[in-house]
Tab-separated table of C-alpha atoms in Angstrom:
chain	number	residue	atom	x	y	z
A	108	UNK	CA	0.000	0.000	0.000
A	109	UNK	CA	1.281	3.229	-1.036
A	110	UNK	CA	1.907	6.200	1.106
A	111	UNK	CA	-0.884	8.215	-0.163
A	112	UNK	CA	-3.366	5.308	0.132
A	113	UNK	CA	-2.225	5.095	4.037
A	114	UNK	CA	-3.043	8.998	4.300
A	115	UNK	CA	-6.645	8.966	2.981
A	116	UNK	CA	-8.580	7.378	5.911
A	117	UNK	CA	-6.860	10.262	7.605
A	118	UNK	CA	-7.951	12.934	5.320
A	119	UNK	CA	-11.326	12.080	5.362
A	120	UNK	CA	-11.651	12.283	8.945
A	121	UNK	CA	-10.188	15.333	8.942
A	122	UNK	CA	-12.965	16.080	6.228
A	123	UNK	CA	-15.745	14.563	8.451
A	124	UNK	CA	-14.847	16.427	11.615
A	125	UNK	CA	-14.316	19.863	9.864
A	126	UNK	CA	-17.624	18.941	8.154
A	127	UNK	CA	-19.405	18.451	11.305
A	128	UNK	CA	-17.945	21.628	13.297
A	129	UNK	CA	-19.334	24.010	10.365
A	130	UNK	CA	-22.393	22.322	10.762
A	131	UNK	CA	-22.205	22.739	14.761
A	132	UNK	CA	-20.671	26.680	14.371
A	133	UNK	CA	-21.656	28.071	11.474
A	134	UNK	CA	-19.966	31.173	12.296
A	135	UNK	CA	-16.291	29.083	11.229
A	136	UNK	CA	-17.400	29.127	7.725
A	137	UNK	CA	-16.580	32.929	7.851
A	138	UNK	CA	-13.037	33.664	7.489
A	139	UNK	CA	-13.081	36.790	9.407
A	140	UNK	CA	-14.983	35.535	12.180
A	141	UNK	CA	-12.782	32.533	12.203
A	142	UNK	CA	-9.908	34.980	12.553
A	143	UNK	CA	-11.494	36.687	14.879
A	144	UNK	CA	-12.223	33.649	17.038
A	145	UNK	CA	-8.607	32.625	16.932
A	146	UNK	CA	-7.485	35.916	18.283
A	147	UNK	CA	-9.407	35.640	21.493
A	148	UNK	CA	-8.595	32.423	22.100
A	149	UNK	CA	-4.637	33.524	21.818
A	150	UNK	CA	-5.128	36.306	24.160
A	151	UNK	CA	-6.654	34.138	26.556
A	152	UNK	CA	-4.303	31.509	26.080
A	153	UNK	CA	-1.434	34.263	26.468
A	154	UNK	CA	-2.790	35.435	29.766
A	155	UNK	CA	-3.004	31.617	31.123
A	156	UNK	CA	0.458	31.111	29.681
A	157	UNK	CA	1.659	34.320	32.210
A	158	UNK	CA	-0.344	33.341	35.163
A	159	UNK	CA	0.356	29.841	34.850
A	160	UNK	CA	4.286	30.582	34.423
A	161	UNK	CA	5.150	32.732	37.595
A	162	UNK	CA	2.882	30.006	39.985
A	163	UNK	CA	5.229	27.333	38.300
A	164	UNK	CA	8.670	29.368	38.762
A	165	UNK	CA	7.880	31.169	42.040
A	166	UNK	CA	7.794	29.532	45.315
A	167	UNK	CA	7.881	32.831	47.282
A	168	UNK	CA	4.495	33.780	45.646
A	169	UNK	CA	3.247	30.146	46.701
A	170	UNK	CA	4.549	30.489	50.192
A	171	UNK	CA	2.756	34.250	50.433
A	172	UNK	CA	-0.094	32.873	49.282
A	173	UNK	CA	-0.618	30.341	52.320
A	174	UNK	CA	0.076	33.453	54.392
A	175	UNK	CA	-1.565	36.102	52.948
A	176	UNK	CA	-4.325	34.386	50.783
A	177	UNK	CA	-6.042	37.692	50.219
A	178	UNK	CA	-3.088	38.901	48.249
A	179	UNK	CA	-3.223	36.268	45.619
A	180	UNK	CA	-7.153	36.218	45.448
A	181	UNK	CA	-7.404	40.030	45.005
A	182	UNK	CA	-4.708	39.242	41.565
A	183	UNK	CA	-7.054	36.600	40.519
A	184	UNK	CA	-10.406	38.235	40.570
A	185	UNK	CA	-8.425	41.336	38.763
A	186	UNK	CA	-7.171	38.368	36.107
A	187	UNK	CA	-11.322	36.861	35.365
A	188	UNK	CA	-12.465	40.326	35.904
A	189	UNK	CA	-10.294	41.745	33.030
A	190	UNK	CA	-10.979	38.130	30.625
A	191	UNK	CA	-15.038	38.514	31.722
A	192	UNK	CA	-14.621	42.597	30.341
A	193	UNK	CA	-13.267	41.525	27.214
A	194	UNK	CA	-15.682	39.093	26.460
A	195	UNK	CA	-18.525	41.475	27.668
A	196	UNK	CA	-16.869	44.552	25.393
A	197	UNK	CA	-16.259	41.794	22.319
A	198	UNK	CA	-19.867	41.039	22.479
A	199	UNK	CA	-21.629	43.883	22.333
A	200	UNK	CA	-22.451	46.210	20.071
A	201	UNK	CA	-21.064	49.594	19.611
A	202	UNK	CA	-24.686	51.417	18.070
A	203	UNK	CA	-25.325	50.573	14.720
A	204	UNK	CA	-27.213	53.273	12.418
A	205	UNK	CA	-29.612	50.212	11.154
A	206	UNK	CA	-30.690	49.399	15.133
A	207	UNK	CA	-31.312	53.168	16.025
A	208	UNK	CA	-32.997	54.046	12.962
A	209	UNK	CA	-35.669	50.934	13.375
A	210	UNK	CA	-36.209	51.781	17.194
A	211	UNK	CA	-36.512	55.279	16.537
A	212	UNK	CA	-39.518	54.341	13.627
A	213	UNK	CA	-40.861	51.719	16.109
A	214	UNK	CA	-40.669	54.370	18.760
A	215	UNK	CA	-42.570	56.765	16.726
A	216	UNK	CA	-44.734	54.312	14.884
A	217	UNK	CA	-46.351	53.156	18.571
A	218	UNK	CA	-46.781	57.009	18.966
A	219	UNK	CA	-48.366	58.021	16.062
A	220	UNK	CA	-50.880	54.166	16.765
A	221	UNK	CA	-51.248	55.897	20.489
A	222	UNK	CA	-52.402	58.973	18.754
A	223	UNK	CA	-54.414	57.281	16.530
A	224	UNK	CA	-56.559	55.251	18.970
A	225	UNK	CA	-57.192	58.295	21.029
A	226	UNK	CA	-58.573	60.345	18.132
A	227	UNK	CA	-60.935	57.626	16.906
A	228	UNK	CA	-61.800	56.422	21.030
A	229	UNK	CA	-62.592	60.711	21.179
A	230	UNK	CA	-65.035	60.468	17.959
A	231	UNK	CA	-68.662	61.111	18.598
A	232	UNK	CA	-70.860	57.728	18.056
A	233	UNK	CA	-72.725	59.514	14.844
A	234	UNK	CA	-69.143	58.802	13.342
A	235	UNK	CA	-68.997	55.043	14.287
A	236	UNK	CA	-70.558	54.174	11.158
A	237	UNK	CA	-67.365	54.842	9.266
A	238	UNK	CA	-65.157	52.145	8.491
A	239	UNK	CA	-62.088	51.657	10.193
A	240	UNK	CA	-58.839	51.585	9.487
A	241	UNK	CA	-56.939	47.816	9.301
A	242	UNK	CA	-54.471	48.202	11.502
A	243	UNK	CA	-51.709	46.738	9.375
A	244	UNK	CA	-52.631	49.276	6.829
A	245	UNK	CA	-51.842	51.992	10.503
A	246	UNK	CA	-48.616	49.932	10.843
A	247	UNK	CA	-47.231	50.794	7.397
A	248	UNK	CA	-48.285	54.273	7.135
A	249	UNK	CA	-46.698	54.685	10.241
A	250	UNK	CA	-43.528	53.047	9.141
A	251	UNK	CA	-43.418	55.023	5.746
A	252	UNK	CA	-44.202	58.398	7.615
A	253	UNK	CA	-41.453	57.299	10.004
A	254	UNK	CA	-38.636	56.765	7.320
A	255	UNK	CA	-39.056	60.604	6.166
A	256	UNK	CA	-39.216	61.746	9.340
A	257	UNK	CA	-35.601	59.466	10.092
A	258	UNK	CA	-34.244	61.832	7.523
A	259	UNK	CA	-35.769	64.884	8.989
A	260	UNK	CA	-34.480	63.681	12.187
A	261	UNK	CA	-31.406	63.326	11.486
A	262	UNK	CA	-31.087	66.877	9.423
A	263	UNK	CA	-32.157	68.058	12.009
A	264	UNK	CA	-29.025	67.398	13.852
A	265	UNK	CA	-26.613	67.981	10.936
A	266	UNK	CA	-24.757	71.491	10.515
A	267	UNK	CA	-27.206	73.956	9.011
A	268	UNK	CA	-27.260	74.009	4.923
A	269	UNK	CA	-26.477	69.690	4.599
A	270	UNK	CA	-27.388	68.059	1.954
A	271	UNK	CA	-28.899	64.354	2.775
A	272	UNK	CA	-27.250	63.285	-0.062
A	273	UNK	CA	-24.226	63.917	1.401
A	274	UNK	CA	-24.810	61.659	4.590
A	275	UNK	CA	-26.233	58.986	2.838
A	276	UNK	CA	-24.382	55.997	3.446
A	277	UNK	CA	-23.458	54.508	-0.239
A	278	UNK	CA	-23.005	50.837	1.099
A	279	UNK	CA	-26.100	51.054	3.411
A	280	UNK	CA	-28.059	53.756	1.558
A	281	UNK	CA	-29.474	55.362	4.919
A	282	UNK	CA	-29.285	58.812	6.147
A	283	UNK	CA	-26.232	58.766	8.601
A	284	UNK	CA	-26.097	60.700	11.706
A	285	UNK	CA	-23.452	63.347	12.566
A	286	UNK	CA	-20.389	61.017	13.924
A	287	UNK	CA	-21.665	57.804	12.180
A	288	UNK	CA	-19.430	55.857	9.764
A	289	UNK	CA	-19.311	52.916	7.770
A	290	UNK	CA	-16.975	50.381	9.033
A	291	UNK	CA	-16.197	47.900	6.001
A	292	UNK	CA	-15.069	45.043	8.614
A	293	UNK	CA	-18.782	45.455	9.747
A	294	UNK	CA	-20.168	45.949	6.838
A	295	UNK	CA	-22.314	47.894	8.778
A	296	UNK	CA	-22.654	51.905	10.064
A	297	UNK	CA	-21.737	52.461	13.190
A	298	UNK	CA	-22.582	55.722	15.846
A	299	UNK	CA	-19.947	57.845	16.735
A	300	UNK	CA	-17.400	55.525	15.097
A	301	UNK	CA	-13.766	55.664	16.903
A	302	UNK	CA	-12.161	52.334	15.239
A	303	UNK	CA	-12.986	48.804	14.471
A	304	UNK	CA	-10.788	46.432	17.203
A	305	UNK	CA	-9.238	43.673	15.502
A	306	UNK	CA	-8.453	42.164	19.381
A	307	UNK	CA	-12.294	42.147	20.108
A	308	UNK	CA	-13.175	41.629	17.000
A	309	UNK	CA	-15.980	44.630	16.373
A	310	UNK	CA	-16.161	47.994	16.482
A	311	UNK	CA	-16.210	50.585	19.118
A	312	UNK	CA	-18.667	53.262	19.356
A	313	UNK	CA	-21.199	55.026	20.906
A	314	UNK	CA	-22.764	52.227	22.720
A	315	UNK	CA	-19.603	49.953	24.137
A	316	UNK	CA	-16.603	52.967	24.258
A	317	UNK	CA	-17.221	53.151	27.958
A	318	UNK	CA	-16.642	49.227	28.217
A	319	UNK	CA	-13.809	49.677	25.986
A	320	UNK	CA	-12.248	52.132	28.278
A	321	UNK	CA	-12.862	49.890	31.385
A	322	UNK	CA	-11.231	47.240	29.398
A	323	UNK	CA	-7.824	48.818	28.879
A	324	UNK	CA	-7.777	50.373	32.050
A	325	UNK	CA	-8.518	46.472	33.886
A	326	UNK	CA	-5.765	45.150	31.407
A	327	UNK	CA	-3.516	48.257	31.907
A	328	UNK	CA	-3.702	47.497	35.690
A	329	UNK	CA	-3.230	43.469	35.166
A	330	UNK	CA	-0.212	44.011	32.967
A	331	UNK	CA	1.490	46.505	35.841
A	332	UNK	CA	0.916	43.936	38.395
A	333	UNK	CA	1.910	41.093	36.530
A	334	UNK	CA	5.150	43.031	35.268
A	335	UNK	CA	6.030	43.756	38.957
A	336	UNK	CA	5.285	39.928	39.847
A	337	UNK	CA	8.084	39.161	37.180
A	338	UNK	CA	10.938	41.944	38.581
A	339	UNK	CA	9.866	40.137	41.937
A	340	UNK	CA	10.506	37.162	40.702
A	341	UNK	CA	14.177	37.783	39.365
A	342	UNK	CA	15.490	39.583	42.125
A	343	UNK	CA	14.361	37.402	44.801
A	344	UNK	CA	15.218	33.649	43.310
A	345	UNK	CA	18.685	34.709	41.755
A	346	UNK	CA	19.508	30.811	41.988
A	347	UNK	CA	17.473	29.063	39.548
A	348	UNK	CA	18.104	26.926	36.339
A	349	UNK	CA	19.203	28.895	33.452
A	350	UNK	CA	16.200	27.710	31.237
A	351	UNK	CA	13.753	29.093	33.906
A	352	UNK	CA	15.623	32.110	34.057
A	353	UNK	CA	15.329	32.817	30.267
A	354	UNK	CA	12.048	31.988	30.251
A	355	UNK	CA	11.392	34.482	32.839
A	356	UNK	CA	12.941	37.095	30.762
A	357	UNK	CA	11.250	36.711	27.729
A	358	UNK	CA	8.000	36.350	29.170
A	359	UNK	CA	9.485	39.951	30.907
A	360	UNK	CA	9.904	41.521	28.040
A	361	UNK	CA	7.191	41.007	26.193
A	362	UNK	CA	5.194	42.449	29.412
A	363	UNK	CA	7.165	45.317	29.221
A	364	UNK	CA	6.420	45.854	25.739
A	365	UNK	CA	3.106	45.369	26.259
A	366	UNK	CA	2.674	47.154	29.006
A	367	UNK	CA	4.098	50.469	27.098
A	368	UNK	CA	1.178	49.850	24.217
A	369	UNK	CA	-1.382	49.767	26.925
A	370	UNK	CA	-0.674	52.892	29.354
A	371	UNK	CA	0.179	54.721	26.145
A	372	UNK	CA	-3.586	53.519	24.721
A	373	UNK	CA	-4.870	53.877	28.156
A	374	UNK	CA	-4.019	57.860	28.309
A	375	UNK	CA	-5.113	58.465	24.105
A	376	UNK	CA	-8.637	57.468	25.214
A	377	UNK	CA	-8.975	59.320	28.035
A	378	UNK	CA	-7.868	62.248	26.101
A	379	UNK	CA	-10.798	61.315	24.155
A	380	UNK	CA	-13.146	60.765	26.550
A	381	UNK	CA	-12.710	64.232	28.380
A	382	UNK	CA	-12.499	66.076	25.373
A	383	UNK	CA	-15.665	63.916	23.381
A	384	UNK	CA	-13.714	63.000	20.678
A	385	UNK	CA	-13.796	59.665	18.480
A	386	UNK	CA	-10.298	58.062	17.088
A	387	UNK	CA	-11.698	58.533	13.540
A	388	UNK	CA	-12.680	62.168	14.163
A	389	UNK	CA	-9.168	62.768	15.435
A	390	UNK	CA	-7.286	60.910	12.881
A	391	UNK	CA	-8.959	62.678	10.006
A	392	UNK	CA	-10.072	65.513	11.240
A	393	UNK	CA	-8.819	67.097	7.830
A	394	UNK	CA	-10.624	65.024	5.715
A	395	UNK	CA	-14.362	64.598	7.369
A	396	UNK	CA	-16.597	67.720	5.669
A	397	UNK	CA	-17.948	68.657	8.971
A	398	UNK	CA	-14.808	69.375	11.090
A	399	UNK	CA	-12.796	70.761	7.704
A	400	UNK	CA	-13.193	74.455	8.768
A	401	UNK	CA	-13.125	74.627	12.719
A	402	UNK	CA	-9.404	74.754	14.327
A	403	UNK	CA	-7.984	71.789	16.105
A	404	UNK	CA	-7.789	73.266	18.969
A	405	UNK	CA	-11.635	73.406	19.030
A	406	UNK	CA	-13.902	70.411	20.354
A	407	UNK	CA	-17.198	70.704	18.463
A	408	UNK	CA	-18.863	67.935	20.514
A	409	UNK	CA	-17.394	68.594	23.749
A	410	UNK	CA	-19.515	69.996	26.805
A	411	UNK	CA	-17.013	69.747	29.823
A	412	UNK	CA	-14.871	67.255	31.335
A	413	UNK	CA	-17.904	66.325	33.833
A	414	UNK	CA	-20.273	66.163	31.022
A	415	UNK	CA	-18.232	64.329	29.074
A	416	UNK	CA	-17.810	62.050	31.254
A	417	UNK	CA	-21.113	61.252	32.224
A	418	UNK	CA	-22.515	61.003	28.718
A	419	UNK	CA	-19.864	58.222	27.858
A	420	UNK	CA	-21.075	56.066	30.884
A	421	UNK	CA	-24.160	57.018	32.288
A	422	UNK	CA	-26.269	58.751	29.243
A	423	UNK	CA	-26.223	55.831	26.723
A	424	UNK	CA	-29.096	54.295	27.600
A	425	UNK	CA	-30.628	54.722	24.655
A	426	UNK	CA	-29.358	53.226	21.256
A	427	UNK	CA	-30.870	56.501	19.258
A	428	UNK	CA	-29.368	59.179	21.250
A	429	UNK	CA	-28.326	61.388	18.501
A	430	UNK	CA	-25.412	64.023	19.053
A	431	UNK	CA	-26.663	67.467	17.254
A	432	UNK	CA	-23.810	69.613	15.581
A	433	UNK	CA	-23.192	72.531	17.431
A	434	UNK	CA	-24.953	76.037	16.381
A	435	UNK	CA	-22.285	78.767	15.440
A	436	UNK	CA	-22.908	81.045	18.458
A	437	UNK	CA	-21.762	77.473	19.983
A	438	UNK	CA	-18.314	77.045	18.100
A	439	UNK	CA	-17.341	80.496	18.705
A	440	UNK	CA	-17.645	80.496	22.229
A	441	UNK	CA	-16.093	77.450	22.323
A	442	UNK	CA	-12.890	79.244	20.348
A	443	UNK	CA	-12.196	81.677	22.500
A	444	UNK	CA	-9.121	81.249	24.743
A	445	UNK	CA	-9.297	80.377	28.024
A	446	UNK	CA	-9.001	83.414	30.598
A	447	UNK	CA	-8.651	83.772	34.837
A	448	UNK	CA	-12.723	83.938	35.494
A	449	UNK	CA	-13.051	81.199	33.099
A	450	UNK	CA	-10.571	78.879	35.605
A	451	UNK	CA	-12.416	80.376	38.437
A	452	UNK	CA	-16.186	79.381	36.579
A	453	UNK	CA	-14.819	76.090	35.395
A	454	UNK	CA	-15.499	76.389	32.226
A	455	UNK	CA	-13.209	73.784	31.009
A	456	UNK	CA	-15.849	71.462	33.435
């Protein structure tokens, strides 16, 4: 029997069992998503691969542990905290245009039906006689009265003199919102677009940039601790094989490295954050039509740190909270330098 005849049972299993998990996850028949999929489990494998490594090397940590348990327990609730945030921030979505537009027509269809019944519940009995209205027929004309009014809506909140045809989304053909942007990863448009994550695998806007914040900042956190664990570890068991040793290292550097990308990440969003800004915005501020002619010094969206702040975690609540383009009178009070009474007012709050 040849070689090749001793390899096809093989192959065909291999076949079968591929087969089957496609059948079980369809999602794997996506390349991207498989991507995706093999990314998180590589970061989670990386972060077992450093927790598991300094309990294996480190018998100081193992002896503080049986006398200070708390120590080692506060580390590992930090460790599933930051893995549970990932997973919650990979899995949810950052506000697409699609989802606010139909609850904002559903929203304003059950209105207009409200409405409706009230009139015809108000109408004097001489009227009864009249035929009613199906209430499918209600539904649509509520629905097609709702899609113009989307578009009103939404110019509404665009800087004065817009043309719709200049938000309109050529991929999704809908009206976008000021902020929104079509993320080709997605395939999809997205509210206040800042970046689409290739670690999470999705985008993050409106709806999940406050869980992407407490994600880096968790990680940020982790990283430091772990880092120091590692120093710890090097300084305190000089005596050790020199494979362990150079294992220790490497797995050192790499924290270090990483650790550098995070903080450095950590502080650029919390620029953003204070300031209401978006990655995107920022990026290419010179090349989106609504931020071409104000100065870079000059946050359009911005109203205060402590406003800022709040809207990003506490005001999201809804999925169609729409951020209006500031009036003129707005921008150029927002221009003007900062003087004494303004520190003393707080206007910067």
């Amino acid at each position: 029997m040849t070689m090749s005849g001793l390899c096809r049972p093989a192959r065909e299993a291999c076949r079968d069992v591929c087969r089957r998990c496609l059948e079980l996850f369809p999602c794997l028949a996506d390349p991207g998503k498989r991507a995706s999929l093999g990314l998180k489990v590589a970061l989670v494998l990386l972060h077992m691969v450093f927790l598991a490594a300094f309990f294996l090397f480190d018998r100081v940590l193992i002896e503080k542990t049986r006398k200070e348990p708390w120590y080692t327990a506060t580390y590992l609730v930090l460790f599933a905290a930051t893995l549970i945030q990932y997973f919650v921030t990979s899995f949810s979505s950052p506000g697409y245009v699609i989802d606010a537009m139909r609850a904002w027509n559903e929203s304003n269809a059950a209105a207009w039906e409200t409405s409706r019944t009230s009139k015809q519940s108000a109408s004097s009995k001489s009227q009864s006689l009249c035929p009613s209205m199906n209430s499918n027929l209600i539904g649509r004309n509520a629905r097609g009265i709702n899609s113009n009014a989307w578009v009103k809506f939404v110019m509404d909140a665009c800087p004065p003199g817009s043309s719709s045809r200049i938000w309109t989304c050529t991929y999704c053909n809908i009206v976008q919102p000021p902020r929104s942007k079509h993320c080709h990863d997605c395939d999809k448009c997205v509210l206040q677009f800042d970046h689409h994550c290739v670690w999470l695998g999705t985008c993050i806007g409106q709806k999940n940039h406050c869980r992407f914040w407490w994600y880096i900042l968790e990680e940020t956190t982790l990283c430091m601790w772990t880092l120091i664990l590692y120093i710890t570890l090097l300084k305190l068991t000089p005596s050790k094989p020199w494979w362990k040793e150079t294992i220790v290292i490497l797995l050192l550097f790499v924290l270090s490295i990483a650790f550098i990308f995070l903080i450095l990440l950590f502080i650029f969003h919390s620029y953003l954050a204070l300031t209401n800004q978006t990655t995107y915005e920022l990026v290419r501020r010179r090349r989106i039509q609504y931020l071409r002619g104000i100065p870079e010094r000059v946050y359009p969206f911005s109203k205060g740190i402590c406003t800022n702040i709040y809207n990003l975690c506490c005001a999201r609540s809804n999925i169609y909270d729409i951020e209006s383009f500031p009036s003129a009178e707005e921008l150029e009070a927002k221009a003007k330098p900062y003087t004494c009474m303004d520190m003393i007012s707080c206007r910067c709050c």
